[in-house]
Coordinates of C-alpha atoms and ligand atoms in Angstrom, one line a residue:
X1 CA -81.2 1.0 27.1
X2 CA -79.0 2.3 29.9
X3 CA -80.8 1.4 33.5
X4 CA -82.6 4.8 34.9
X5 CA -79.9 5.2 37.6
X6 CA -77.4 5.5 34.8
X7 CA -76.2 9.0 36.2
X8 CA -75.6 9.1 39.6
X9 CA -73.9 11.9 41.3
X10 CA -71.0 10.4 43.8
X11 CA -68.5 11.1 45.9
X12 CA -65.3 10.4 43.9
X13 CA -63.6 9.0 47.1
X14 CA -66.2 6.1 47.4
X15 CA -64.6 4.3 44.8
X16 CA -61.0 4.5 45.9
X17 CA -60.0 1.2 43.5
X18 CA -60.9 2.9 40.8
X19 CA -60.7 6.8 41.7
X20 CA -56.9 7.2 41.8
X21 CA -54.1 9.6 39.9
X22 CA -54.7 7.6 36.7
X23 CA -58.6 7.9 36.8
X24 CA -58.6 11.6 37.5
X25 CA -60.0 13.5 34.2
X26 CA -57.1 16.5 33.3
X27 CA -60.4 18.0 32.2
X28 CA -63.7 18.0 33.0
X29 CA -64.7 16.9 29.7
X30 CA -62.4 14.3 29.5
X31 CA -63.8 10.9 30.5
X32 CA -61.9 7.8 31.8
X33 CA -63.5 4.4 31.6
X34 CA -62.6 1.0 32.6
X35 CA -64.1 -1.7 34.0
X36 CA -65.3 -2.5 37.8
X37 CA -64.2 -5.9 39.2
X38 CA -66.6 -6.5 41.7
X39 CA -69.8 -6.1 40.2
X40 CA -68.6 -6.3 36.2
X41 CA -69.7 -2.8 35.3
X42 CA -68.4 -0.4 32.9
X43 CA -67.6 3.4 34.8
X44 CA -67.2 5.9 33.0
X45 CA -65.7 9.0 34.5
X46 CA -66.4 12.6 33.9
X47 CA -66.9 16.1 35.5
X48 CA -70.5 18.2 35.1
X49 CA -71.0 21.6 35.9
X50 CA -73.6 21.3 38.5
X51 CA -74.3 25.5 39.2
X52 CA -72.2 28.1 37.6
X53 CA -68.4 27.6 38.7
X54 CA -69.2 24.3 40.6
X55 CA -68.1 21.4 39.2
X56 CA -69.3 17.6 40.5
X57 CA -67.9 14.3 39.4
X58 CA -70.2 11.8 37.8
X59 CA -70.2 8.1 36.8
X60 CA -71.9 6.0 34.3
X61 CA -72.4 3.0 34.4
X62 CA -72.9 0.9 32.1
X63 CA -73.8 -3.0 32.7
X64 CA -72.0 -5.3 30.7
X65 CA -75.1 -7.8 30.7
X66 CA -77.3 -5.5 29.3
X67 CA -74.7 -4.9 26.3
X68 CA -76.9 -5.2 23.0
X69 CA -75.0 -7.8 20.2
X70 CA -74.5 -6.6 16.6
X71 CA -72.9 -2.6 15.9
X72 CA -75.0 -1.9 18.8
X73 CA -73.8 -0.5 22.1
X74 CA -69.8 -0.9 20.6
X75 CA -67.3 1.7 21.4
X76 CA -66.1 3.6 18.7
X77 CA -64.9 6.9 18.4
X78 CA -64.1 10.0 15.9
X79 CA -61.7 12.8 16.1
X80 CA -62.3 16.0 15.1
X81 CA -65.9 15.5 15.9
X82 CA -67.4 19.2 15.9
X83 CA -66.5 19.3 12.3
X84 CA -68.7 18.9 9.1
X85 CA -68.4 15.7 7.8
X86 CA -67.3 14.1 11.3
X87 CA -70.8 15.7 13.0
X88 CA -72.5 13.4 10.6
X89 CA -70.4 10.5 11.5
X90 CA -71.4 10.8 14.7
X91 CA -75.1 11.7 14.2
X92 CA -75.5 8.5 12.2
X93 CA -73.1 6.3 14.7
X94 CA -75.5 7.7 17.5
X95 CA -78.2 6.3 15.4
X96 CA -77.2 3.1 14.7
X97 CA -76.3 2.6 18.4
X98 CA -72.8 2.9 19.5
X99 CA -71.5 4.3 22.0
X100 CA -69.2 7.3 20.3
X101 CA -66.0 8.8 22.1
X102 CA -65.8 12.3 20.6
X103 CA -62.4 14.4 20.3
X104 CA -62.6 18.3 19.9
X105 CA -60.0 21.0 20.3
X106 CA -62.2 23.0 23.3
X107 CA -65.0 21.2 24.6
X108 CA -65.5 24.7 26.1
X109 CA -66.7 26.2 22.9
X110 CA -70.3 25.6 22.3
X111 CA -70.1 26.3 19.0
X112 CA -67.8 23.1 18.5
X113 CA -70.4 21.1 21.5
X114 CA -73.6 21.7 21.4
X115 CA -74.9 20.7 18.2
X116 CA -73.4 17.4 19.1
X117 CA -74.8 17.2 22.5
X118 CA -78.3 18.1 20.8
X119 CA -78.2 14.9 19.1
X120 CA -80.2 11.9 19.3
X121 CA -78.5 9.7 22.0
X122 CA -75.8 12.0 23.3
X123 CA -77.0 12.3 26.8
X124 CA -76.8 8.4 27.0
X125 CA -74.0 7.5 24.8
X126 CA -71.5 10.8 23.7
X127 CA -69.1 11.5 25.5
X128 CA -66.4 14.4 24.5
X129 CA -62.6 14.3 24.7
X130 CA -60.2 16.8 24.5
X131 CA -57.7 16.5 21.9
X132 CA -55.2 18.2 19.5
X133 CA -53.5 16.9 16.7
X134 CA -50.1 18.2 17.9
X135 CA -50.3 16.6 21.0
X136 CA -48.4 13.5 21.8
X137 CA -50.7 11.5 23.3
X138 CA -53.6 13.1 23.3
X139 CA -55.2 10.5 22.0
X140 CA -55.2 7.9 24.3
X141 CA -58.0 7.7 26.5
X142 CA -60.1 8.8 23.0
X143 CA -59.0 5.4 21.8
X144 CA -58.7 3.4 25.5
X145 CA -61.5 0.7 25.1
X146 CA -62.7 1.7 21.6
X147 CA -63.3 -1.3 18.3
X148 CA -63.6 1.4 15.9
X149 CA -62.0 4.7 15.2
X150 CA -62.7 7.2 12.9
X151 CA -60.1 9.9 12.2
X152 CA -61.3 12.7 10.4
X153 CA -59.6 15.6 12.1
X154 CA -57.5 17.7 10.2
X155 CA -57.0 21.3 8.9
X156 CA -58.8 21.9 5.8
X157 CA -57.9 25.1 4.1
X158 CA -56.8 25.4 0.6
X159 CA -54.6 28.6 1.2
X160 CA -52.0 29.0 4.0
X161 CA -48.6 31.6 5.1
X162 CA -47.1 28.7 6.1
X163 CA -48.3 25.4 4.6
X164 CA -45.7 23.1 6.9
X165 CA -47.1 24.3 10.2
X166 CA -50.6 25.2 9.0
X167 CA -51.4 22.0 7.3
X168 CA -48.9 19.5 6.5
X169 CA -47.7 19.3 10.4
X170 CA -50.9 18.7 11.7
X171 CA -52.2 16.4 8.8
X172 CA -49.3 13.8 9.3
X173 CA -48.0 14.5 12.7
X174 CA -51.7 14.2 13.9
X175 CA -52.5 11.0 11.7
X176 CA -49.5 9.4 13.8
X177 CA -49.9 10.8 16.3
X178 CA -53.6 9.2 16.6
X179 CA -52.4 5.7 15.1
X180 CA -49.7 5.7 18.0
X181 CA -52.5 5.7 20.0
X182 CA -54.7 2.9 18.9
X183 CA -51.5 1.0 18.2
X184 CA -51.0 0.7 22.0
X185 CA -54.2 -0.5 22.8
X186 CA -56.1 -4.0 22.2
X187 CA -59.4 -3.4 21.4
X188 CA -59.1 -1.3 17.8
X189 CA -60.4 -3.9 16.1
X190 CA -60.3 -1.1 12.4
X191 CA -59.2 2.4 12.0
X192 CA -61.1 4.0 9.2
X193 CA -59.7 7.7 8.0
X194 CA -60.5 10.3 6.1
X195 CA -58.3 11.2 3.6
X196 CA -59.7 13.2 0.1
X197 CA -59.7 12.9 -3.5
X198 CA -56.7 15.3 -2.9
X199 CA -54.7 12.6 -2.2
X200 CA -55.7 10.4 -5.4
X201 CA -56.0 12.9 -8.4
X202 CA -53.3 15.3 -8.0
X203 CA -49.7 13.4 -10.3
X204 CA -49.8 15.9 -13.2
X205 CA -52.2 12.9 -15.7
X206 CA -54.3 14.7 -18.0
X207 CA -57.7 14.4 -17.0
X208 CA -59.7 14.1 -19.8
X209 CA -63.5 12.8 -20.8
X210 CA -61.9 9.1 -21.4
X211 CA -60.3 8.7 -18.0
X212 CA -61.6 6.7 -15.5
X213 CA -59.7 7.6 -12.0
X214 CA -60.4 4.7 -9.3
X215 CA -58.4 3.7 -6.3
X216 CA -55.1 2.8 -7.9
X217 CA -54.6 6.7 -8.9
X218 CA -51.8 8.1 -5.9
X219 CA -51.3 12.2 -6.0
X220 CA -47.5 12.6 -6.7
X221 CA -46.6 14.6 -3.7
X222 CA -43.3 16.6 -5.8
X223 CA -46.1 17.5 -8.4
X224 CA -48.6 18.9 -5.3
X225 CA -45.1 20.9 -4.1
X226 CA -44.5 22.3 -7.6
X227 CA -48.1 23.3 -8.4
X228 CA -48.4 24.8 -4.7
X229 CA -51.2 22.8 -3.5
X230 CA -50.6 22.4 0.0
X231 CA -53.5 21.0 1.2
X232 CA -53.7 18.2 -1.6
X233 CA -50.0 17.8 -0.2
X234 CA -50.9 17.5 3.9
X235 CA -53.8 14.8 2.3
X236 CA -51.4 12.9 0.6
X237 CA -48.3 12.9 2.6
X238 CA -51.1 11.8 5.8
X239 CA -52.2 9.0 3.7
X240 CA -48.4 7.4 2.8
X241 CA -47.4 7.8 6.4
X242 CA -51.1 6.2 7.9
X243 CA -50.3 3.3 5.3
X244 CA -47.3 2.7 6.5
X245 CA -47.7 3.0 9.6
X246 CA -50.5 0.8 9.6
X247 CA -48.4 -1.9 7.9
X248 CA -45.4 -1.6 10.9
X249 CA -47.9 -2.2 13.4
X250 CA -50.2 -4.5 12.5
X251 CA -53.6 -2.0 12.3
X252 CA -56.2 -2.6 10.1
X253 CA -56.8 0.3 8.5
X254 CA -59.2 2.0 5.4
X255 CA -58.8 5.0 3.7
X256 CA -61.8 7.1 2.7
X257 CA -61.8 9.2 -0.3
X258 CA -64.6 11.8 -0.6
X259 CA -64.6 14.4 -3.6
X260 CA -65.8 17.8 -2.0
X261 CA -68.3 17.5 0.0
X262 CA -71.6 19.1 0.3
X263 CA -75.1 18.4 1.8
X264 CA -76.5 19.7 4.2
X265 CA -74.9 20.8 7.8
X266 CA -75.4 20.1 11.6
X267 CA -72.4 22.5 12.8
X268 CA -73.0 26.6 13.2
X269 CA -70.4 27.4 11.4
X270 CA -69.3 27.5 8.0
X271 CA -66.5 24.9 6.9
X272 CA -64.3 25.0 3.7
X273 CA -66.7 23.2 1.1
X274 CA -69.3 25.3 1.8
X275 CA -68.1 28.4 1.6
X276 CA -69.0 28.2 -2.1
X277 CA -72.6 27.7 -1.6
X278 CA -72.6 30.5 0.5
X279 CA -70.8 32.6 -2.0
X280 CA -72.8 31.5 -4.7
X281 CA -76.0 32.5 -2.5
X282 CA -74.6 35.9 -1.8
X283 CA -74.2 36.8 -5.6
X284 CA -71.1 35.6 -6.2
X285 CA -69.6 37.5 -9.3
X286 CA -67.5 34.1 -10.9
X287 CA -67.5 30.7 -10.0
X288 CA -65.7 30.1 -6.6
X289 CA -63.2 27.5 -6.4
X290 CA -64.5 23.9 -6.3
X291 CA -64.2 20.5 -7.4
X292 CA -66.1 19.4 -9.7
X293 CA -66.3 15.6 -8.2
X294 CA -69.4 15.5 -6.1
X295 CA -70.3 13.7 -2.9
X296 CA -73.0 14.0 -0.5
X297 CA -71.8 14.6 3.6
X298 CA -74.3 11.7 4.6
X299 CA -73.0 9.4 2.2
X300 CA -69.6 10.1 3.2
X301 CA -70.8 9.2 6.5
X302 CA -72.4 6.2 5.8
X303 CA -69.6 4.7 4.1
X304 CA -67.0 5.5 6.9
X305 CA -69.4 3.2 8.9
X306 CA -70.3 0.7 6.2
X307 CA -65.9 0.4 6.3
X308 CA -66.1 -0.3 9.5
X309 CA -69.0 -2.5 9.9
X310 CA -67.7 -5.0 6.5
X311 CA -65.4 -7.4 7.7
X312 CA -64.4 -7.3 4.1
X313 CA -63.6 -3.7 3.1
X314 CA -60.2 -2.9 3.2
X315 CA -57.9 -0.5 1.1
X316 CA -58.7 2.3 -0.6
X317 CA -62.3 3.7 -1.6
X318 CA -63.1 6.5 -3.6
X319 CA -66.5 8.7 -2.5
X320 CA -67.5 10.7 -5.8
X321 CA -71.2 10.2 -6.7
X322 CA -70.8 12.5 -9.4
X323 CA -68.4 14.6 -11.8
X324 CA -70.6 17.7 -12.7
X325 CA -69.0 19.9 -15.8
X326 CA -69.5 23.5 -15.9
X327 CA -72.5 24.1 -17.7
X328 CA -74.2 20.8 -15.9
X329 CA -74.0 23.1 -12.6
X330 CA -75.6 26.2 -14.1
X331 CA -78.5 24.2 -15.6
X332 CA -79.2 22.1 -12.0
X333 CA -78.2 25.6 -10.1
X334 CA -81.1 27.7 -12.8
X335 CA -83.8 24.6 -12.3
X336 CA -83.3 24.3 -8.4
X337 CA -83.0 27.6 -7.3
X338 CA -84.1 30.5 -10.1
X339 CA -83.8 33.2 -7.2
X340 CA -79.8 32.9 -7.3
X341 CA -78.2 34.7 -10.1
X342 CA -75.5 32.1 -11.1
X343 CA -72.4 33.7 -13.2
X344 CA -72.0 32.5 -16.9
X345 CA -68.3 32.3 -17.0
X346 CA -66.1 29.3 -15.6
X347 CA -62.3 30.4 -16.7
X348 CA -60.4 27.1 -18.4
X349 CA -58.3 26.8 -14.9
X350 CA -60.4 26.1 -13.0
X351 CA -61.7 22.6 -12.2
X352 CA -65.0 22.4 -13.8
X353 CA -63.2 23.3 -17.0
X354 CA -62.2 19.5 -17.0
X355 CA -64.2 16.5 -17.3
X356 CA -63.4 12.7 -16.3
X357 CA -64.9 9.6 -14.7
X358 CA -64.4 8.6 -11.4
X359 CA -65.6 5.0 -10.3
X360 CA -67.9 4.0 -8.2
X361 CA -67.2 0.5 -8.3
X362 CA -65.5 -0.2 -4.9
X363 CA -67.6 2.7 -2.8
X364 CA -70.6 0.3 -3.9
X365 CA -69.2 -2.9 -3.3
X366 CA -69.4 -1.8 0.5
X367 CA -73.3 -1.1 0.3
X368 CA -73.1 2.5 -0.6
X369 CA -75.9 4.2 -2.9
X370 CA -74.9 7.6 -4.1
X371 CA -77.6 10.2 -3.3
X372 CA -78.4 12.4 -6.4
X373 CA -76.5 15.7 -6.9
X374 CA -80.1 17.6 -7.4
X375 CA -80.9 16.1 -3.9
X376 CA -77.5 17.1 -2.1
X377 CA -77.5 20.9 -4.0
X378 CA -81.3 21.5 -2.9
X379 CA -80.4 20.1 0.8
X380 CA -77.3 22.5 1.0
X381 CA -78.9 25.8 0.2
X382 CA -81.6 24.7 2.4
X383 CA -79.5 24.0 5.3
X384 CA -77.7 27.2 4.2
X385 CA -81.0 29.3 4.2
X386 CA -82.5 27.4 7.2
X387 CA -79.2 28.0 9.5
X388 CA -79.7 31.7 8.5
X389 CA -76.6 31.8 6.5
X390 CA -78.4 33.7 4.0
X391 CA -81.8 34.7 3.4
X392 CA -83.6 34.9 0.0
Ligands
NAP401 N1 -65.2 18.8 3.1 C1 -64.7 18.2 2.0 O1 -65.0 18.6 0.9 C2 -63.7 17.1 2.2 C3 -63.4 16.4 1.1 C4 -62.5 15.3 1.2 C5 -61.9 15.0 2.4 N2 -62.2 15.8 3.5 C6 -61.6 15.4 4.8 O2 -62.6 15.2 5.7 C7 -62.1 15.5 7.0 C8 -63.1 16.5 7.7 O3 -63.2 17.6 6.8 P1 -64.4 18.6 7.0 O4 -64.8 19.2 5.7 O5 -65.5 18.0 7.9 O6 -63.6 19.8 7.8 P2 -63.9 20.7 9.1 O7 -65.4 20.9 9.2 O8 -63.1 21.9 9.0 O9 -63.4 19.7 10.2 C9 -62.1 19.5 10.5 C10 -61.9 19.1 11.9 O10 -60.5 18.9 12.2 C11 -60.3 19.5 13.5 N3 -58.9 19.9 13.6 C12 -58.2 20.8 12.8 N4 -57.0 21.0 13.3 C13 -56.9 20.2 14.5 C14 -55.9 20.0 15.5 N5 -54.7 20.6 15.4 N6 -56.2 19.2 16.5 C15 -57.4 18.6 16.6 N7 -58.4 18.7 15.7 C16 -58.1 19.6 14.7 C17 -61.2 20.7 13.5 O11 -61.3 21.1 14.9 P3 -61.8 22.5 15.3 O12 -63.3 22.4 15.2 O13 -61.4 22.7 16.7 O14 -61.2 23.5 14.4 C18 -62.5 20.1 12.9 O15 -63.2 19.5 13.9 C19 -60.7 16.1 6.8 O16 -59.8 15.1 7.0 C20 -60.7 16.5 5.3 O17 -59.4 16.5 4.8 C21 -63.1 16.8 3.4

């Protein structure tokens, strides 16, 4: 628990050793932190609109001695945080107690803020950062001070007029970009990412019932370039250059590999592997593009934090509970929800025509227990429905 005069209002100039050029916020979401000599006390640094068009300055503080051991009260933080899968990386690091550094393009959208800020131990322990892939160095004081760091950020479309800018720039500039970061500071103990099953499947291998994918599989980036897949590409290319990277500089890194993800959703607006559902729910009149290898959001979650929490885990780790075929998704789709007129015909390019394993194996050995696809399809059309997406 922070002490109840957590959040005091001060005069910046009262603290001249600290309050100087470096400790002024470029922003007023963006928070500086470090630590105060005389009385051992973390400050953390950040502006608050106080009446419309009046900004203050405010400090935290945070007493080292009252620091809880454990995951507890650690620093970690997550870029990209407003999105689907990183909102519940943050709900559930909240949760678990850290203290979560939080990096979004425009703190000044509150579509992109507030659901975060709603969340269970924001006002105490969230705090938002301003950051974009692009820029160098934007990343610093995100990282400044931080054991664990979660980068999730990244474009996710799976069409674009100009893959190299759109997608492949900002997947592996960005990814840099944000290991430059950590690699200039002392305290990243891990850096967990989020790359995709895009980046493990796609090498041209026929993927048939008999064949069991698992972390060894690499997507050939030459056969994502032929086949046009530029998003599989941007996921790929990220993951070689985090990797080596990460083996230059001495980080410690893990790569997460969730199939598409669904489950249900904390953000207000509707992000890539939902769009589906939502489809689906509107009367769609064929099967929308989709993979067929299933994974829960909160499971994705959990595992980025079970990576970071197992001194162990290390590598690579596939995140596919399931590999639903075709006619498996109309059956669960007719049982769970008989109001939604599901079409028939699946054509034998797209993904669900194919069927294969994907294992499990090492995405358990870290703790992780796949939540049903029945569960996860019910919870998305429910978040869907409830979020007023769509109403039947
Ligand atoms: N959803 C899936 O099925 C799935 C499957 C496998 C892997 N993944 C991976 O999981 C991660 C998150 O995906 P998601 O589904 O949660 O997507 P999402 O909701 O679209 O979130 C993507 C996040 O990246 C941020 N971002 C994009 N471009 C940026 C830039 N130039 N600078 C800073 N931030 C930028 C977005 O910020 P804004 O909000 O400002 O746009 C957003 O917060 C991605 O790395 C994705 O490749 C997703």
């Amino acid at each position: 628990m922070l002490p109840s005069d957590a959040e005091d209002m001060i005069n910046p100039t009262s603290l001249p050793h600290l309050w100087s050029e470096k400790f002024l916020p470029p922003s007023r979401f963006v928070w500086r932190h470090g630590l105060r000599p005389d009385t051992n006390t973390e400050m953390v640094f950040y502006k608050k609109s106080v009446r419309r068009g009046t900004e203050k300055v405010v400090v935290q503080k945070r007493y080292q001695g009252e620091r809880m051991s454990g995951g507890a009260e650690k620093v970690v933080c997550v870029t990209g945080a407003s999105g689907y899968i990183a909102s519940w990386l943050v709900k559930l690091l909240l949760q678990r107690g850290y203290t979560v550094n939080a990096s979004v393009r425009d703190p000044n959208d509150p579509k992109k803020t507030e659901h975060l800020l709603m969340l269970d131990g924001a006002k105490e322990r969230l705090h938002l950062f301003k950051a974009d892939l692009l820029e160098e160095g934007s990343f610093d004081s995100l990282v400044d001070g931080c054991e664990g760091v979660f980068h999730t950020a990244t474009p996710v479309y799976l069409s674009a007029n100009n893959p190299q800018a759109e997608l492949i720039e900002p997947a592996v500039k960005g990814t840099l970009n944000v290991l430059r970061s950590c690699a200039k500071v002392s305290s990243v103990k891990r850096v967990v990412i989020t790359s995709s099953m895009a980046a493990v499947v796609y090498n041209g291998k026929p993927l048939t019932p008999d064949v069991l994918v698992d972390e060894t599989w690499f997507s050939d980036p030459a056969f994502c370039e032929e086949s046009k897949l530029w998003y599989m590409l941007s996921k790929t290319l990220a993951e070689k250059a985090a990797w080596e990277f990460s083996k230059e500089n001495g980080i410690d890194m893990v790569a997460m590999h969730p199939g598409w993800v669904s489950g249900p959703l904390l953000q207000p607006i509707i992000n890539t592997s939902l769009e589906p559902f939502l489809k689906l729910a509107k009367g769609a009149e064929s099967i929308p593009f989709m993979s067929p290898r299933w994974v829960d959001v909160r499971d994705v979650a959990n595992a980025h934090i079970l990576a970071f929490e197992n001194p162990s885990a290390s590598g690579r780790y596939c995140l596919v509970g399931r590999v639903l075929q075709f006619f498996e998704f109309v059956k669960l789709m007719h049982e769970l929800f008989p109001d939604i007129n599901i079409p028939e015909k699946c054509g034998d390019d797209h993904p669900f025509a194919s069927s294969y394993m994907v294992s499990r194996e090492r995405a358990e050995s870290l703790g992780l227990n796949f939540t049903p696809v029945e569960v996860t399809l019910k919870d998305t059309f429910e978040s869907l429905r409830a979020s007023n997406f769509f109403n039947i």
